[in-house]
Short mmCIF file of C-alpha atoms and ligand atoms in Angstrom, two decimals:
data_model
loop_
_atom_site.label_atom_id
_atom_site.label_comp_id
_atom_site.label_asym_id
_atom_site.label_seq_id
_atom_site.Cartn_x
_atom_site.Cartn_y
_atom_site.Cartn_z
CA UNK C 255 109.73 111.39 76.79
CA UNK C 256 106.00 112.01 76.82
CA UNK C 257 104.08 108.76 76.39
CA UNK C 258 100.33 108.59 75.95
CA UNK C 259 97.94 107.62 78.70
CA UNK C 260 97.52 103.99 77.70
CA UNK C 261 101.25 103.33 77.49
CA UNK C 262 101.85 104.95 80.89
CA UNK C 263 98.92 103.11 82.47
CA UNK C 264 100.26 99.78 81.25
CA UNK C 265 103.74 100.44 82.61
CA UNK C 266 102.29 101.68 85.89
CA UNK C 267 100.29 98.47 86.24
CA UNK C 268 103.34 96.35 85.42
CA UNK C 269 105.85 97.98 87.74
CA UNK C 270 104.67 100.56 90.26
CA UNK C 271 103.54 99.53 93.72
CA UNK C 272 101.51 102.42 95.15
CA UNK C 273 101.41 103.47 98.80
CA UNK C 274 98.23 102.91 100.80
CA UNK C 275 96.66 101.29 97.76
CA UNK C 276 95.09 97.86 97.35
CA UNK C 277 96.84 97.03 94.10
CA UNK C 278 94.42 94.27 93.09
CA UNK C 279 91.61 96.82 93.02
CA UNK C 280 93.72 99.63 91.64
CA UNK C 281 94.91 97.52 88.72
CA UNK C 282 91.35 96.85 87.64
CA UNK C 283 90.69 100.53 87.13
CA UNK C 284 91.97 103.04 84.66
CA UNK C 285 94.53 105.03 86.68
CA UNK C 286 94.79 108.77 86.97
CA UNK C 287 98.23 109.65 85.62
CA UNK C 288 99.36 113.18 86.42
CA UNK C 289 101.60 114.76 83.81
CA UNK C 290 101.49 118.44 84.64
CA UNK C 291 100.44 120.99 87.22
CA UNK C 292 99.55 124.65 87.17
CA UNK C 293 98.42 126.70 90.14
CA UNK C 294 95.86 124.76 92.11
CA UNK C 295 95.27 122.23 89.36
CA UNK C 296 96.76 119.04 87.99
CA UNK C 297 96.46 117.68 84.47
CA UNK C 298 96.26 113.98 83.66
CA UNK C 299 97.68 112.14 80.66
CA UNK C 300 94.28 112.33 78.96
CA UNK C 301 94.44 116.11 79.06
CA UNK C 302 91.85 116.64 81.81
CA UNK C 303 92.42 119.23 84.55
CA UNK C 304 91.44 118.70 88.20
CA UNK C 305 91.59 120.84 91.32
CA UNK C 306 94.13 119.44 93.77
CA UNK C 307 91.58 119.31 96.59
CA UNK C 308 93.89 117.45 98.99
CA UNK C 309 96.96 119.62 98.34
CA UNK C 310 98.50 116.34 97.14
CA UNK C 311 97.76 114.98 100.64
CA UNK C 312 98.53 117.89 103.00
CA UNK C 313 101.57 119.16 101.12
CA UNK C 314 100.89 121.92 98.68
CA UNK C 315 100.90 125.50 99.93
CA UNK C 316 100.78 128.04 97.08
CA UNK C 317 100.03 125.79 94.14
CA UNK C 318 101.96 123.91 91.48
CA UNK C 319 104.70 125.40 89.28
CA UNK C 320 105.12 128.46 91.44
CA UNK C 321 107.68 130.66 89.64
CA UNK C 322 109.37 131.82 92.88
CA UNK C 323 109.92 128.29 94.23
CA UNK C 324 110.94 126.99 90.81
CA UNK C 325 113.53 129.78 90.63
CA UNK C 326 114.85 129.07 94.14
CA UNK C 327 115.48 125.43 93.21
CA UNK C 328 117.04 126.29 89.85
CA UNK C 329 119.35 128.82 91.49
CA UNK C 330 120.55 126.23 94.01
CA UNK C 331 120.91 123.68 91.23
CA UNK C 332 123.38 126.06 89.63
CA UNK C 333 125.56 125.78 92.76
CA UNK C 334 125.34 122.23 94.14
CA UNK C 335 122.51 119.70 94.53
CA UNK C 336 123.67 117.77 97.59
CA UNK C 337 126.53 117.38 100.01
CA UNK C 338 126.44 115.62 103.36
CA UNK C 339 125.49 117.21 106.68
CA UNK C 340 127.46 114.61 108.66
CA UNK C 341 130.10 116.68 110.39
CA UNK C 342 129.96 119.47 107.81
CA UNK C 343 127.52 122.20 106.85
CA UNK C 344 125.83 123.67 103.79
CA UNK C 345 124.49 127.12 103.01
CA UNK C 346 120.72 126.67 102.49
CA UNK C 347 120.30 124.37 105.51
CA UNK C 348 121.88 127.05 107.71
CA UNK C 349 119.73 129.83 106.31
CA UNK C 350 116.60 127.70 106.60
CA UNK C 351 117.38 126.77 110.22
CA UNK C 352 117.64 130.47 111.05
CA UNK C 353 114.22 131.07 109.43
CA UNK C 354 112.55 128.11 111.12
CA UNK C 355 113.74 129.11 114.58
CA UNK C 356 112.11 132.51 114.05
CA UNK C 357 108.83 130.96 112.89
CA UNK C 358 108.21 128.18 115.41
CA UNK C 359 107.03 128.83 118.99
CA UNK C 360 109.73 130.67 120.92
CA UNK C 361 112.35 128.57 122.65
CA UNK C 362 112.80 125.95 119.94
CA UNK C 363 116.28 126.83 118.77
CA UNK C 364 117.84 123.64 117.43
CA UNK C 365 116.96 122.16 114.04
CA UNK C 366 117.53 118.53 113.07
CA UNK C 367 116.70 117.76 109.44
CA UNK C 368 115.21 114.63 107.90
CA UNK C 369 113.35 113.63 104.74
CA UNK C 370 109.79 112.82 105.79
CA UNK C 371 107.33 113.52 108.55
CA UNK C 372 107.67 109.98 109.86
CA UNK C 373 111.40 110.46 110.23
CA UNK C 374 110.91 113.81 111.96
CA UNK C 375 108.65 112.03 114.46
CA UNK C 376 111.11 109.17 114.72
CA UNK C 377 113.93 111.61 115.50
CA UNK C 378 111.77 113.40 118.09
CA UNK C 379 110.96 110.13 119.87
CA UNK C 380 114.58 109.02 119.85
CA UNK C 381 115.74 112.43 121.08
CA UNK C 382 113.24 112.28 123.94
CA UNK C 383 114.30 108.78 124.95
CA UNK C 384 117.99 109.55 124.68
CA UNK C 385 117.54 112.84 126.53
CA UNK C 386 116.53 110.91 129.63
CA UNK C 387 119.15 108.21 129.06
CA UNK C 388 121.86 110.86 128.71
CA UNK C 389 120.73 112.58 131.90
CA UNK C 390 119.97 109.54 134.04
CA UNK C 391 122.15 106.85 132.52
CA UNK C 392 121.28 103.37 131.31
CA UNK C 393 119.20 102.76 134.44
CA UNK C 394 116.60 105.36 133.51
CA UNK C 395 113.04 104.10 133.70
CA UNK C 396 111.80 106.78 131.34
CA UNK C 397 111.29 104.80 128.18
CA UNK C 398 107.58 104.96 127.61
CA UNK C 399 105.80 107.17 125.13
CA UNK C 400 102.28 108.35 125.80
CA UNK C 401 100.13 109.02 122.76
CA UNK C 402 96.47 109.52 121.90
CA UNK C 403 93.98 106.98 120.63
CA UNK C 404 93.24 107.21 116.90
CA UNK C 405 96.37 109.34 116.44
CA UNK C 406 98.73 108.99 113.52
CA UNK C 407 102.41 109.85 113.49
CA UNK C 408 103.75 108.08 110.40
CA UNK C 409 104.65 104.64 109.12
CA UNK C 410 108.21 104.02 110.30
CA UNK C 411 108.36 101.56 113.17
CA UNK C 412 109.10 104.06 115.95
CA UNK C 413 106.19 106.20 114.87
CA UNK C 414 104.01 103.09 114.58
CA UNK C 415 105.02 101.96 118.07
CA UNK C 416 103.92 105.34 119.43
CA UNK C 417 100.59 105.24 117.65
CA UNK C 418 99.65 102.08 115.80
CA UNK C 419 96.54 102.40 113.65
CA UNK C 420 94.87 98.98 113.78
CA UNK C 421 93.79 99.01 110.13
CA UNK C 422 97.21 99.95 108.79
CA UNK C 423 99.66 98.53 111.27
CA UNK C 424 98.17 95.28 112.60
CA UNK C 425 100.96 93.04 111.17
CA UNK C 426 103.67 94.90 113.10
CA UNK C 427 102.16 95.30 116.52
CA UNK C 428 103.55 92.06 117.90
CA UNK C 429 107.16 93.19 117.54
CA UNK C 430 106.66 96.67 118.96
CA UNK C 431 106.60 97.97 122.51
CA UNK C 432 103.15 99.27 123.33
CA UNK C 433 102.66 102.94 124.05
CA UNK C 434 100.39 104.30 126.76
CA UNK C 435 97.23 105.67 125.13
CA UNK C 436 94.79 108.31 126.27
CA UNK C 437 91.62 109.37 124.47
CA UNK C 438 91.90 112.44 122.21
CA UNK C 439 89.14 114.96 122.91
CA UNK C 440 86.57 114.06 120.26
CA UNK C 441 83.70 116.47 120.79
CA UNK C 442 81.29 114.80 118.34
CA UNK C 443 81.68 111.35 119.88
CA UNK C 444 82.13 112.16 123.58
CA UNK C 445 78.77 113.81 124.24
CA UNK C 446 80.32 115.68 127.16
CA UNK C 447 80.51 119.21 125.78
CA UNK C 448 83.80 121.00 125.05
CA UNK C 449 85.04 121.40 128.61
CA UNK C 450 83.97 117.95 129.75
CA UNK C 451 85.65 116.39 126.71
CA UNK C 452 88.91 118.19 127.37
CA UNK C 453 88.78 117.36 131.08
CA UNK C 454 88.20 113.65 130.40
CA UNK C 455 91.26 113.46 128.12
CA UNK C 456 93.51 115.35 130.49
CA UNK C 457 92.33 113.25 133.43
CA UNK C 458 93.19 110.10 131.49
CA UNK C 459 96.68 111.46 130.79
CA UNK C 460 97.20 112.32 134.45
CA UNK C 461 95.99 108.87 135.50
CA UNK C 462 98.54 107.23 133.19
CA UNK C 463 101.30 109.45 134.60
CA UNK C 464 100.27 108.38 138.12
CA UNK C 465 100.07 104.69 137.23
CA UNK C 466 103.53 104.80 135.65
CA UNK C 467 105.51 107.16 137.85
CA UNK C 468 108.83 108.20 136.34
CA UNK C 469 108.34 105.98 133.28
CA UNK C 470 107.01 108.36 130.66
CA UNK C 471 109.73 109.96 128.55
CA UNK C 472 107.40 112.01 126.37
CA UNK C 473 103.86 112.65 125.30
CA UNK C 474 103.31 112.92 121.56
CA UNK C 475 100.26 114.70 120.20
CA UNK C 476 98.99 115.99 116.89
CA UNK C 477 98.73 119.69 117.64
CA UNK C 478 95.09 120.92 117.77
CA UNK C 479 93.81 118.41 115.26
CA UNK C 480 94.00 114.70 114.57
CA UNK C 481 94.19 114.37 110.80
CA UNK C 482 94.04 110.69 109.86
CA UNK C 483 91.45 110.10 112.60
CA UNK C 484 89.11 112.18 110.40
CA UNK C 485 89.90 115.87 111.11
CA UNK C 486 89.11 115.75 114.81
CA UNK C 487 89.62 119.28 116.12
CA UNK C 488 90.48 119.51 119.81
CA UNK C 489 88.27 121.88 121.78
CA UNK C 490 89.89 124.98 123.25
CA UNK C 491 92.13 124.43 126.23
CA UNK C 492 93.25 120.89 125.49
CA UNK C 493 96.71 121.59 124.10
CA UNK C 494 97.42 124.24 126.74
CA UNK C 495 96.21 121.90 129.49
CA UNK C 496 98.29 119.04 128.16
CA UNK C 497 101.39 121.19 128.00
CA UNK C 498 100.90 122.29 131.62
CA UNK C 499 100.36 118.70 132.73
CA UNK C 500 103.60 117.64 131.04
CA UNK C 501 105.53 120.44 132.77
CA UNK C 502 104.08 119.50 136.17
CA UNK C 503 105.08 115.86 135.72
CA UNK C 504 108.46 116.61 134.15
CA UNK C 505 107.54 114.81 130.91
CA UNK C 506 108.63 116.09 127.49
CA UNK C 507 105.95 117.20 125.06
CA UNK C 508 106.35 116.37 121.37
CA UNK C 509 104.03 118.32 119.08
CA UNK C 510 103.50 116.57 115.76
CA UNK C 511 102.88 119.49 113.40
CA UNK C 512 103.74 117.55 110.26
CA UNK C 513 100.21 118.04 108.95
CA UNK C 514 99.21 121.21 110.78
CA UNK C 515 102.35 123.29 110.26
CA UNK C 516 102.87 126.06 107.71
CA UNK C 517 99.48 127.68 107.95
CA UNK C 518 97.20 124.71 107.45
CA UNK C 519 95.08 125.47 110.55
CA UNK C 520 95.08 129.22 109.97
CA UNK C 521 98.21 130.01 112.00
CA UNK C 522 101.80 129.31 111.03
CA UNK C 523 101.83 126.48 113.59
CA UNK C 524 98.81 125.03 115.37
CA UNK C 525 100.55 125.39 118.76
CA UNK C 526 100.13 129.16 118.34
CA UNK C 527 96.36 128.86 118.77
CA UNK C 528 97.00 128.22 122.48
CA UNK C 529 100.41 129.82 122.97
CA UNK C 530 102.09 126.47 123.60
CA UNK C 531 105.81 125.79 123.23
CA UNK C 532 106.46 122.05 123.15
CA UNK C 533 109.87 120.57 123.98
CA UNK C 534 110.09 119.08 120.51
CA UNK C 535 108.19 119.79 117.32
CA UNK C 536 108.07 117.64 114.18
CA UNK C 537 107.44 119.45 110.91
CA UNK C 538 107.34 118.36 107.28
CA UNK C 539 104.67 118.26 104.56
CA UNK C 540 104.12 121.98 103.75
CA UNK C 541 107.71 122.94 104.58
CA UNK C 542 108.83 123.01 100.95
CA UNK C 543 105.48 124.22 99.68
CA UNK C 544 104.75 120.66 98.58
CA UNK C 545 107.75 120.51 96.27
CA UNK C 546 110.42 118.27 97.74
CA UNK C 547 110.79 115.80 100.63
CA UNK C 548 112.11 117.66 103.65
CA UNK C 549 111.19 117.52 107.32
CA UNK C 550 112.71 118.65 110.59
CA UNK C 551 112.60 118.18 114.33
CA UNK C 552 113.16 121.29 116.40
CA UNK C 553 113.96 121.32 120.08
CA UNK C 554 115.11 123.49 122.96
CA UNK C 555 118.60 124.32 124.16
CA UNK C 556 117.83 122.23 127.24
CA UNK C 557 117.24 119.03 125.26
CA UNK C 558 120.12 119.79 122.91
CA UNK C 559 122.58 120.37 125.74
CA UNK C 560 121.87 116.94 127.24
CA UNK C 561 123.59 115.49 124.16
CA UNK C 562 126.82 117.43 124.65
CA UNK C 563 129.94 115.75 126.03
CA UNK C 564 133.10 114.06 124.88
CA UNK C 565 132.87 111.61 122.01
CA UNK C 566 133.70 108.77 124.39
CA UNK C 567 130.63 109.48 126.55
CA UNK C 568 128.38 108.26 123.70
CA UNK C 569 125.85 111.02 124.30
CA UNK C 570 125.92 111.84 120.59
CA UNK C 571 122.68 111.63 118.66
CA UNK C 572 123.73 108.80 116.34
CA UNK C 573 120.92 109.27 113.87
CA UNK C 574 120.69 110.55 110.33
CA UNK C 575 119.97 109.74 106.73
CA UNK C 576 121.94 109.98 103.51
CA UNK C 577 120.11 113.06 102.27
CA UNK C 578 119.74 114.88 105.59
CA UNK C 579 119.74 118.65 104.95
CA UNK C 580 119.65 118.33 101.16
CA UNK C 581 120.40 121.70 99.53
CA UNK C 582 117.69 121.58 96.86
CA UNK C 583 115.03 120.77 99.45
CA UNK C 584 116.25 123.53 101.77
CA UNK C 585 116.31 126.00 98.86
CA UNK C 586 112.71 125.06 98.00
CA UNK C 587 111.71 125.60 101.64
CA UNK C 588 113.40 129.01 101.70
CA UNK C 589 111.55 129.92 98.49
CA UNK C 590 108.28 128.74 99.98
CA UNK C 591 108.69 130.69 103.23
CA UNK C 592 109.76 133.85 101.40
CA UNK C 593 106.68 133.69 99.22
CA UNK C 594 104.44 133.03 102.22
CA UNK C 595 105.82 136.23 103.75
CA UNK C 596 105.60 138.32 100.59
CA UNK C 597 102.03 137.31 99.75
CA UNK C 598 100.96 137.58 103.43
CA UNK C 599 99.46 134.16 102.83
CA UNK C 600 98.45 133.40 106.41
CA UNK C 601 97.03 136.87 107.05
CA UNK C 602 94.88 136.34 103.96
CA UNK C 603 93.34 133.07 105.12
CA UNK C 604 90.52 134.56 107.22
CA UNK C 605 88.21 135.15 104.23
CA UNK C 606 88.85 131.63 102.92
CA UNK C 607 88.14 130.15 106.34
CA UNK C 608 84.82 132.02 106.45
CA UNK C 609 83.89 130.63 103.05
CA UNK C 610 84.73 127.08 104.14
CA UNK C 611 82.78 127.37 107.38
CA UNK C 612 79.63 128.78 105.76
CA UNK C 613 79.58 126.08 103.06
CA UNK C 614 80.43 123.38 105.58
CA UNK C 615 77.63 124.38 107.93
CA UNK C 616 75.16 124.17 105.05
CA UNK C 617 76.24 120.55 104.48
CA UNK C 618 74.83 119.61 107.88
CA UNK C 619 71.39 119.59 106.24
CA UNK C 620 72.34 116.48 104.31
CA UNK C 621 70.56 113.42 105.80
CA UNK C 622 73.79 111.44 106.22
CA UNK C 623 76.19 114.16 107.31
CA UNK C 624 76.69 113.61 111.03
CA UNK C 625 79.29 116.28 111.60
CA UNK C 626 81.38 118.83 109.74
CA UNK C 627 84.71 119.86 111.23
CA UNK C 628 87.03 122.53 109.95
CA UNK C 629 89.94 124.68 110.98
CA UNK C 630 91.96 126.91 108.69
CA UNK C 631 92.17 125.25 105.29
CA UNK C 632 90.99 121.77 106.29
CA UNK C 633 87.46 120.46 106.08
CA UNK C 634 86.21 117.04 107.17
CA UNK C 635 82.66 115.86 106.49
CA UNK C 636 81.69 112.82 108.56
CA UNK C 637 79.03 110.57 107.09
CA UNK C 638 76.95 108.44 109.45
CA UNK C 639 74.36 105.78 108.77
CA UNK C 640 72.06 107.34 111.34
CA UNK C 641 72.29 110.88 112.65
CA UNK C 642 70.47 110.10 115.89
CA UNK C 643 72.72 107.24 117.01
CA UNK C 644 75.80 108.46 115.05
CA UNK C 645 76.10 104.90 113.69
CA UNK C 646 79.27 104.48 111.65
CA UNK C 647 79.82 102.51 108.46
CA UNK C 648 82.12 99.51 108.39
CA UNK C 649 85.54 100.69 107.28
CA UNK C 650 85.50 98.35 104.24
CA UNK C 651 82.31 99.96 102.94
CA UNK C 652 84.42 102.96 101.87
CA UNK C 653 81.44 105.23 102.33
CA UNK C 654 83.40 108.39 101.57
CA UNK C 655 84.49 107.16 98.15
CA UNK C 656 80.92 107.45 96.91
CA UNK C 657 81.34 111.20 97.13
CA UNK C 658 84.99 111.43 96.14
CA UNK C 659 84.48 109.42 92.94
CA UNK C 660 81.74 111.81 91.87
CA UNK C 661 83.90 114.81 92.71
CA UNK C 662 86.69 113.46 90.52
CA UNK C 663 84.32 113.20 87.55
CA UNK C 664 83.50 116.86 88.12
CA UNK C 665 87.16 117.89 88.26
CA UNK C 666 88.04 117.85 91.96
CA UNK C 667 90.51 115.41 93.53
CA UNK C 668 89.58 114.59 97.13
CA UNK C 669 90.08 111.47 99.24
CA UNK C 670 88.13 110.14 102.17
CA UNK C 671 89.46 108.77 105.44
CA UNK C 672 86.95 105.99 106.01
CA UNK C 673 83.59 107.74 106.12
CA UNK C 674 85.05 111.21 106.52
CA UNK C 675 85.42 113.14 103.27
CA UNK C 676 88.41 115.45 103.44
CA UNK C 677 88.97 118.64 101.51
CA UNK C 678 92.15 120.64 102.11
CA UNK C 679 92.95 122.83 99.15
CA UNK C 680 96.27 124.63 98.73
CA UNK C 681 96.42 127.69 100.98
CA UNK C 682 97.04 129.83 97.91
CA UNK C 683 93.66 128.94 96.34
CA UNK C 684 91.75 132.06 95.37
CA UNK C 685 88.25 132.61 96.76
CA UNK C 686 86.84 131.81 93.31
CA UNK C 687 88.74 128.54 93.10
CA UNK C 688 87.81 127.59 96.63
CA UNK C 689 84.19 128.37 95.97
CA UNK C 690 84.22 126.19 92.86
CA UNK C 691 85.81 123.30 94.80
CA UNK C 692 83.16 123.58 97.52
CA UNK C 693 80.42 123.71 94.87
CA UNK C 694 81.68 120.44 93.39
CA UNK C 695 81.92 118.86 96.82
CA UNK C 696 78.40 119.92 97.78
CA UNK C 697 76.95 118.71 94.48
CA UNK C 698 78.77 115.36 94.79
CA UNK C 699 77.47 114.94 98.32
CA UNK C 700 73.84 115.46 97.32
CA UNK C 701 74.12 113.36 94.18
CA UNK C 702 75.38 110.44 96.24
CA UNK C 703 72.45 110.64 98.67
CA UNK C 704 70.54 107.69 97.27
CA UNK C 705 73.59 105.45 97.14
CA UNK C 706 74.54 106.37 100.70
CA UNK C 707 70.97 105.86 101.82
CA UNK C 708 71.00 102.30 100.44
CA UNK C 709 74.29 101.59 102.18
CA UNK C 710 73.02 103.08 105.44
CA UNK C 711 69.90 100.95 105.28
CA UNK C 712 72.00 97.81 104.91
CA UNK C 713 74.28 98.78 107.77
CA UNK C 714 71.39 99.56 110.10
CA UNK C 715 69.47 96.37 109.28
CA UNK C 716 72.58 94.22 109.52
CA UNK C 717 72.35 93.11 105.88
CA UNK C 718 75.58 94.77 104.78
CA UNK C 719 77.93 92.10 103.43
CA UNK C 720 81.64 92.65 103.74
CA UNK C 721 83.16 92.79 100.29
CA UNK C 722 85.46 89.87 99.63
CA UNK C 723 84.45 87.96 102.75
CA UNK C 724 83.38 84.34 102.25
CA UNK C 725 79.70 83.80 101.47
C1 LIG T 909 101.71 112.68 107.23
C2 LIG T 909 101.95 112.69 108.69
C3 LIG T 909 103.10 112.10 109.25
C4 LIG T 909 104.08 111.34 108.39
O1 LIG T 909 104.69 112.14 107.44
P1 LIG T 909 105.31 111.45 106.11
O2 LIG T 909 105.98 112.60 105.43
O3 LIG T 909 104.16 110.91 105.35
O4 LIG T 909 106.24 110.41 106.58
C5 LIG T 909 103.29 112.19 110.59
N1 LIG T 909 102.40 112.82 111.38
C6 LIG T 909 101.29 113.40 110.90
C7 LIG T 909 100.37 114.10 111.83
C8 LIG T 909 101.02 113.35 109.54
O5 LIG T 909 99.91 113.89 109.06
#
């Protein structure tokens, strides 16, 4: 089966349409074709090994080819790969639900499975809307979702309606209902200090509640940290304050923990940092240790019970997908969680967090690093054209790629979000591996200084020309 790099690259170019990828540009370059993984590293078809510095985009927990997770999948494969969850049950999805209920903030007792984070968000939004419709009937006015500016909740249309990202979702906005948006507390940009930043966000939420009395079904928020916005970490008190505000106004709170769940921010779930129990939580990504597509929406007995009644009442949650509760995925998740427990993975993160923070703080000395933000095993390095004014680069300039391309040459795979370079290694990385990844990142950053300086100069003097725009 194993073809060489050139043959695979040709077939890839001919047939595969990649997500979030401008194919015209991609097809001009020699692609990276992964053929194997081992621990925290991936091997390409040319035989080169790289650190998986993005955890394959927020997913990987322990590493690749983890014997315990491999074994859990193989064992399940020996029984049955998939049977439906529509009106019938299966063993691993039951056992996993029991585990998840124990792990999430207390009070979330009902588990609804899906296949991706977007779908988990989608289910949460639909549950929230139908919760009010079931309670108040068709006449309910509670059909608005309140979300935060620059937030990201996935690419399915419900998730996009809640939080459209202009760059990604501009073609779809016309057909979607618009959500109410409040500013997320962005400490670096607000200039108001931690408490002032939190206060401003919460005031904006309260104002929207007041302007739309009885209309908001739910607030959706990325717990503690906006990821796609560029690792924007909320100052202390925001999530707690938001949760209290929702309670006071009788609005459901949806915590999107798709990215932050399963230890990524240093706790099992980011809500734990502030002792918050949302009404609904969406989880995915790290759930299977980065092995298989599985996600879930968990909610309270109170929400769940609003869906109970006779079949004829149509209070049923008529939502699901072909592979909902897939046994292999659930077995992988059980294997992942068991290993997290046995290796005391989360308890062991403190030393790794210290290493990340000390290296990150040193990066502030770089002339174009405006801010470094980190929590748990996520690091974001924001480049700015001018530190004084915090001037940003045009999105098309792809400032962050100047560093990420260098890092790849040195054996570290990382991706930027605009001008924020992101590093989020698997939680299971050893201190030595982590240190080596941070060394590569630091070296790449400094090596790119001149190139970034030239770009910054152009941006500041207004001579930067948009690539591809007419002359
Ligand atoms: C990735 C992500 C999603 C979407 O998950 P998919 O599995 O990619 O559909 C939703 N919310 C957040 C916060 C995410 O990071």
